[in-house]
Amino acid sequence: MSRTIRLLLAVAVVLAAACVPSLHPLYTARDVVFDSTLVGAWSDSAATEHWRFAPAADNAYQVTYTDDKGRVGVFVGHLTRLGERSFFDFYPDSLPKTANEFWALHLVPMHSFAIVDGIRPRLRIGLLEPKALEKYLKAHPAALRHEFTDSGDLVLTASTAQLQAFFRAHAGDKGLFGERTALVPDARTD
């Protein structure tokens, strides 16, 4: 297995453990906003996580995330405004170029969501919390279309409209979005 494929799988496993994947996006073209103050490099207070937001087509961002082990994931990101709240929708930018077609057929790129509580002077972002959402959906199974994989992982199958309605109604629910990470502008030039 090539180094690129191993690296991409490692990033996918780390992000999947911290995210709830969705088949459908949280945004439509009319919900997407572009905030130029987001463009640039950001890091957490310990400088272990690094995020880079660059402008992309159609008011999107190219988001490069580097974790504390130096593993890199590249996403297309859309800052989305739903009512009074802002969210980020992350989607993998591409599959590994070295993968064969049969192997690549078994990968399904999915969306993941985070709430954005502010951008300047600190970017405050919290990922959708898998355990909290799973607990809520077990108590209210009709609240949002979803499935559990054979391995027990939660996957959202709701339409964009259903996702938006759910997040408008539940964005403030305690614990639904994990503890906010406060990111500060990063002087790195990588």
mmCIF file of C-alpha atoms in Angstrom:
data_model
loop_
_atom_site.group_PDB
_atom_site.id
_atom_site.type_symbol
_atom_site.label_atom_id
_atom_site.label_comp_id
_atom_site.label_asym_id
_atom_site.label_seq_id
_atom_site.Cartn_x
_atom_site.Cartn_y
_atom_site.Cartn_z
ATOM 1 C CA MET A 1 0.000 0.000 0.000
ATOM 2 C CA SER A 2 1.469 3.367 -0.964
ATOM 3 C CA ARG A 3 2.418 6.015 1.588
ATOM 4 C CA THR A 4 -0.275 8.372 0.177
ATOM 5 C CA ILE A 5 -3.044 5.811 0.632
ATOM 6 C CA ARG A 6 -1.875 4.953 4.175
ATOM 7 C CA LEU A 7 -1.726 8.649 5.058
ATOM 8 C CA LEU A 8 -5.189 9.329 3.643
ATOM 9 C CA LEU A 9 -6.641 6.349 5.485
ATOM 10 C CA ALA A 10 -5.045 7.494 8.736
ATOM 11 C CA VAL A 11 -6.507 10.984 8.327
ATOM 12 C CA ALA A 12 -9.910 9.511 7.460
ATOM 13 C CA VAL A 13 -9.875 7.299 10.557
ATOM 14 C CA VAL A 14 -8.905 10.201 12.836
ATOM 15 C CA LEU A 15 -11.546 12.505 11.389
ATOM 16 C CA ALA A 16 -14.225 9.810 11.306
ATOM 17 C CA ALA A 17 -13.666 9.151 14.995
ATOM 18 C CA ALA A 18 -14.363 12.811 15.711
ATOM 19 C CA CYS A 19 -17.090 13.469 13.144
ATOM 20 C CA VAL A 20 -20.481 12.297 12.016
ATOM 21 C CA PRO A 21 -20.418 11.749 8.245
ATOM 22 C CA SER A 22 -23.317 12.820 6.071
ATOM 23 C CA LEU A 23 -24.215 11.786 2.540
ATOM 24 C CA HIS A 24 -25.618 15.240 1.814
ATOM 25 C CA PRO A 25 -24.254 18.746 2.346
ATOM 26 C CA LEU A 26 -25.534 21.207 4.914
ATOM 27 C CA TYR A 27 -25.540 24.075 2.432
ATOM 28 C CA THR A 28 -27.233 25.234 -0.728
ATOM 29 C CA ALA A 29 -25.791 27.976 -2.940
ATOM 30 C CA ARG A 30 -27.972 30.597 -1.230
ATOM 31 C CA ASP A 31 -26.733 29.635 2.276
ATOM 32 C CA VAL A 32 -23.017 29.867 1.509
ATOM 33 C CA VAL A 33 -21.166 32.915 2.745
ATOM 34 C CA PHE A 34 -17.566 33.876 2.137
ATOM 35 C CA ASP A 35 -15.725 35.685 4.904
ATOM 36 C CA SER A 36 -12.294 36.891 3.814
ATOM 37 C CA THR A 37 -11.173 37.211 7.456
ATOM 38 C CA LEU A 38 -11.131 33.408 7.580
ATOM 39 C CA VAL A 39 -8.479 33.184 4.846
ATOM 40 C CA GLY A 40 -5.054 32.331 6.200
ATOM 41 C CA ALA A 41 -3.379 29.988 8.637
ATOM 42 C CA TRP A 42 -4.756 29.171 12.094
ATOM 43 C CA SER A 43 -3.554 27.003 14.962
ATOM 44 C CA ASP A 44 -4.700 25.986 18.416
ATOM 45 C CA SER A 45 -3.056 27.478 21.503
ATOM 46 C CA ALA A 46 -0.595 24.590 21.770
ATOM 47 C CA ALA A 47 0.225 24.868 18.044
ATOM 48 C CA THR A 48 -0.502 21.151 17.593
ATOM 49 C CA GLU A 49 -3.344 21.518 15.076
ATOM 50 C CA HIS A 50 -2.975 23.702 12.020
ATOM 51 C CA TRP A 51 -5.680 24.851 9.629
ATOM 52 C CA ARG A 52 -5.203 26.766 6.407
ATOM 53 C CA PHE A 53 -8.164 28.363 4.617
ATOM 54 C CA ALA A 54 -7.614 29.522 1.037
ATOM 55 C CA PRO A 55 -10.213 30.934 -1.362
ATOM 56 C CA ALA A 56 -11.686 28.407 -3.801
ATOM 57 C CA ALA A 57 -14.336 28.533 -6.536
ATOM 58 C CA ASP A 58 -17.987 29.329 -5.806
ATOM 59 C CA ASN A 59 -17.398 31.038 -2.439
ATOM 60 C CA ALA A 60 -15.769 27.907 -1.049
ATOM 61 C CA TYR A 61 -12.491 27.449 0.762
ATOM 62 C CA GLN A 62 -9.720 24.949 0.271
ATOM 63 C CA VAL A 63 -9.147 23.780 3.842
ATOM 64 C CA THR A 64 -5.917 22.045 4.756
ATOM 65 C CA TYR A 65 -5.926 20.458 8.189
ATOM 66 C CA THR A 66 -2.727 19.167 9.793
ATOM 67 C CA ASP A 67 -3.088 17.214 13.021
ATOM 68 C CA ASP A 68 -0.648 16.917 15.918
ATOM 69 C CA LYS A 69 1.159 14.024 14.190
ATOM 70 C CA GLY A 70 1.713 15.977 10.966
ATOM 71 C CA ARG A 71 -0.943 14.095 8.992
ATOM 72 C CA VAL A 72 -2.615 16.271 6.378
ATOM 73 C CA GLY A 73 -6.169 16.271 5.009
ATOM 74 C CA VAL A 74 -7.395 18.612 2.279
ATOM 75 C CA PHE A 75 -11.071 19.549 2.048
ATOM 76 C CA VAL A 76 -13.437 21.786 0.172
ATOM 77 C CA GLY A 77 -15.184 23.823 2.837
ATOM 78 C CA HIS A 78 -18.315 25.933 2.772
ATOM 79 C CA LEU A 79 -19.118 28.474 5.473
ATOM 80 C CA THR A 80 -22.885 28.293 5.805
ATOM 81 C CA ARG A 81 -25.292 30.657 7.521
ATOM 82 C CA LEU A 82 -28.495 29.101 8.884
ATOM 83 C CA GLY A 83 -30.558 31.640 10.759
ATOM 84 C CA GLU A 84 -28.404 33.226 13.436
ATOM 85 C CA ARG A 85 -25.778 30.449 13.427
ATOM 86 C CA SER A 86 -22.814 29.701 11.202
ATOM 87 C CA PHE A 87 -21.603 26.228 10.303
ATOM 88 C CA PHE A 88 -18.806 24.745 8.275
ATOM 89 C CA ASP A 89 -19.341 21.861 5.853
ATOM 90 C CA PHE A 90 -16.163 19.888 5.093
ATOM 91 C CA TYR A 91 -15.873 17.551 2.099
ATOM 92 C CA PRO A 92 -12.727 15.642 1.039
ATOM 93 C CA ASP A 93 -11.024 17.414 -1.831
ATOM 94 C CA SER A 94 -9.999 14.300 -3.732
ATOM 95 C CA LEU A 95 -9.243 10.619 -3.511
ATOM 96 C CA PRO A 96 -5.660 9.397 -3.655
ATOM 97 C CA LYS A 97 -4.283 9.483 -7.182
ATOM 98 C CA THR A 98 -2.451 6.195 -6.635
ATOM 99 C CA ALA A 99 -5.521 4.134 -5.743
ATOM 100 C CA ASN A 100 -6.801 1.667 -8.296
ATOM 101 C CA GLU A 101 -10.369 2.110 -9.518
ATOM 102 C CA PHE A 102 -11.737 -0.964 -7.745
ATOM 103 C CA TRP A 103 -10.330 0.155 -4.376
ATOM 104 C CA ALA A 104 -11.531 3.736 -4.933
ATOM 105 C CA LEU A 105 -15.074 2.468 -5.612
ATOM 106 C CA HIS A 106 -15.237 1.398 -1.971
ATOM 107 C CA LEU A 107 -14.611 4.882 -0.640
ATOM 108 C CA VAL A 108 -17.550 7.225 -0.338
ATOM 109 C CA PRO A 109 -16.537 10.825 0.358
ATOM 110 C CA MET A 110 -18.878 12.331 2.928
ATOM 111 C CA HIS A 111 -19.614 15.694 4.452
ATOM 112 C CA SER A 112 -18.884 16.559 8.074
ATOM 113 C CA PHE A 113 -20.111 19.569 10.002
ATOM 114 C CA ALA A 114 -18.856 22.011 12.577
ATOM 115 C CA ILE A 115 -20.428 24.999 14.269
ATOM 116 C CA VAL A 116 -18.602 28.324 14.031
ATOM 117 C CA ASP A 117 -19.096 30.631 17.010
ATOM 118 C CA GLY A 118 -16.826 33.400 15.769
ATOM 119 C CA ILE A 119 -13.965 34.132 13.418
ATOM 120 C CA ARG A 120 -12.010 37.139 14.696
ATOM 121 C CA PRO A 121 -9.986 37.570 16.829
ATOM 122 C CA ARG A 122 -10.251 33.786 17.352
ATOM 123 C CA LEU A 123 -11.819 31.168 15.158
ATOM 124 C CA ARG A 124 -14.091 29.217 17.523
ATOM 125 C CA ILE A 125 -15.153 25.940 15.956
ATOM 126 C CA GLY A 126 -16.785 22.788 17.352
ATOM 127 C CA LEU A 127 -17.278 19.518 15.498
ATOM 128 C CA LEU A 128 -20.575 17.671 15.586
ATOM 129 C CA GLU A 129 -20.287 15.285 18.521
ATOM 130 C CA PRO A 130 -20.989 11.653 17.471
ATOM 131 C CA LYS A 131 -21.961 10.288 20.896
ATOM 132 C CA ALA A 132 -24.313 13.191 21.696
ATOM 133 C CA LEU A 133 -26.052 12.962 18.324
ATOM 134 C CA GLU A 134 -26.295 9.179 18.556
ATOM 135 C CA LYS A 135 -27.869 9.443 22.027
ATOM 136 C CA TYR A 136 -30.357 12.028 20.767
ATOM 137 C CA LEU A 137 -31.276 9.965 17.691
ATOM 138 C CA LYS A 138 -31.768 6.805 19.729
ATOM 139 C CA ALA A 139 -34.273 8.727 21.874
ATOM 140 C CA HIS A 140 -35.823 10.503 18.828
ATOM 141 C CA PRO A 141 -35.242 8.197 15.826
ATOM 142 C CA ALA A 142 -37.528 10.180 13.489
ATOM 143 C CA ALA A 143 -35.792 13.511 14.188
ATOM 144 C CA LEU A 144 -33.227 13.088 11.415
ATOM 145 C CA ARG A 145 -32.798 10.389 8.782
ATOM 146 C CA HIS A 146 -29.776 8.237 9.584
ATOM 147 C CA GLU A 147 -28.325 4.739 9.435
ATOM 148 C CA PHE A 148 -25.830 2.740 11.437
ATOM 149 C CA THR A 149 -23.129 0.869 9.532
ATOM 150 C CA ASP A 150 -22.289 -2.775 10.170
ATOM 151 C CA SER A 151 -19.532 -1.545 12.487
ATOM 152 C CA GLY A 152 -22.018 0.617 14.432
ATOM 153 C CA ASP A 153 -20.960 3.998 13.061
ATOM 154 C CA LEU A 154 -23.623 6.655 12.617
ATOM 155 C CA VAL A 155 -24.104 8.041 9.084
ATOM 156 C CA LEU A 156 -26.560 10.836 8.335
ATOM 157 C CA THR A 157 -28.729 10.151 5.287
ATOM 158 C CA ALA A 158 -31.062 13.143 5.651
ATOM 159 C CA SER A 159 -31.515 15.576 2.774
ATOM 160 C CA THR A 160 -29.944 19.028 2.874
ATOM 161 C CA ALA A 161 -33.308 20.576 3.775
ATOM 162 C CA GLN A 162 -33.775 18.107 6.653
ATOM 163 C CA LEU A 163 -30.232 18.704 7.905
ATOM 164 C CA GLN A 164 -30.740 22.457 7.826
ATOM 165 C CA ALA A 165 -34.038 22.252 9.726
ATOM 166 C CA PHE A 166 -32.473 19.995 12.361
ATOM 167 C CA PHE A 167 -29.429 22.219 12.901
ATOM 168 C CA ARG A 168 -31.515 25.388 13.003
ATOM 169 C CA ALA A 169 -33.610 23.804 15.762
ATOM 170 C CA HIS A 170 -30.816 22.074 17.688
ATOM 171 C CA ALA A 171 -27.626 24.132 17.222
ATOM 172 C CA GLY A 172 -27.885 25.366 20.790
ATOM 173 C CA ASP A 173 -28.464 21.944 22.345
ATOM 174 C CA LYS A 174 -25.892 21.323 25.047
ATOM 175 C CA GLY A 175 -23.244 18.844 23.898
ATOM 176 C CA LEU A 176 -24.454 18.440 20.319
ATOM 177 C CA PHE A 177 -21.332 20.164 19.092
ATOM 178 C CA GLY A 178 -18.138 19.321 20.926
ATOM 179 C CA GLU A 179 -16.034 21.631 22.979
ATOM 180 C CA ARG A 180 -15.066 24.616 20.893
ATOM 181 C CA THR A 181 -11.496 24.791 19.725
ATOM 182 C CA ALA A 182 -10.178 28.343 19.736
ATOM 183 C CA LEU A 183 -7.817 28.864 16.848
ATOM 184 C CA VAL A 184 -5.592 31.920 16.531
ATOM 185 C CA PRO A 185 -3.905 33.325 13.429
ATOM 186 C CA ASP A 186 -0.781 31.295 12.727
ATOM 187 C CA ALA A 187 2.348 32.999 11.471
ATOM 188 C CA ARG A 188 3.538 29.827 9.718
ATOM 189 C CA THR A 189 4.178 30.286 6.019
ATOM 190 C CA ASP A 190 4.161 26.611 4.955
#
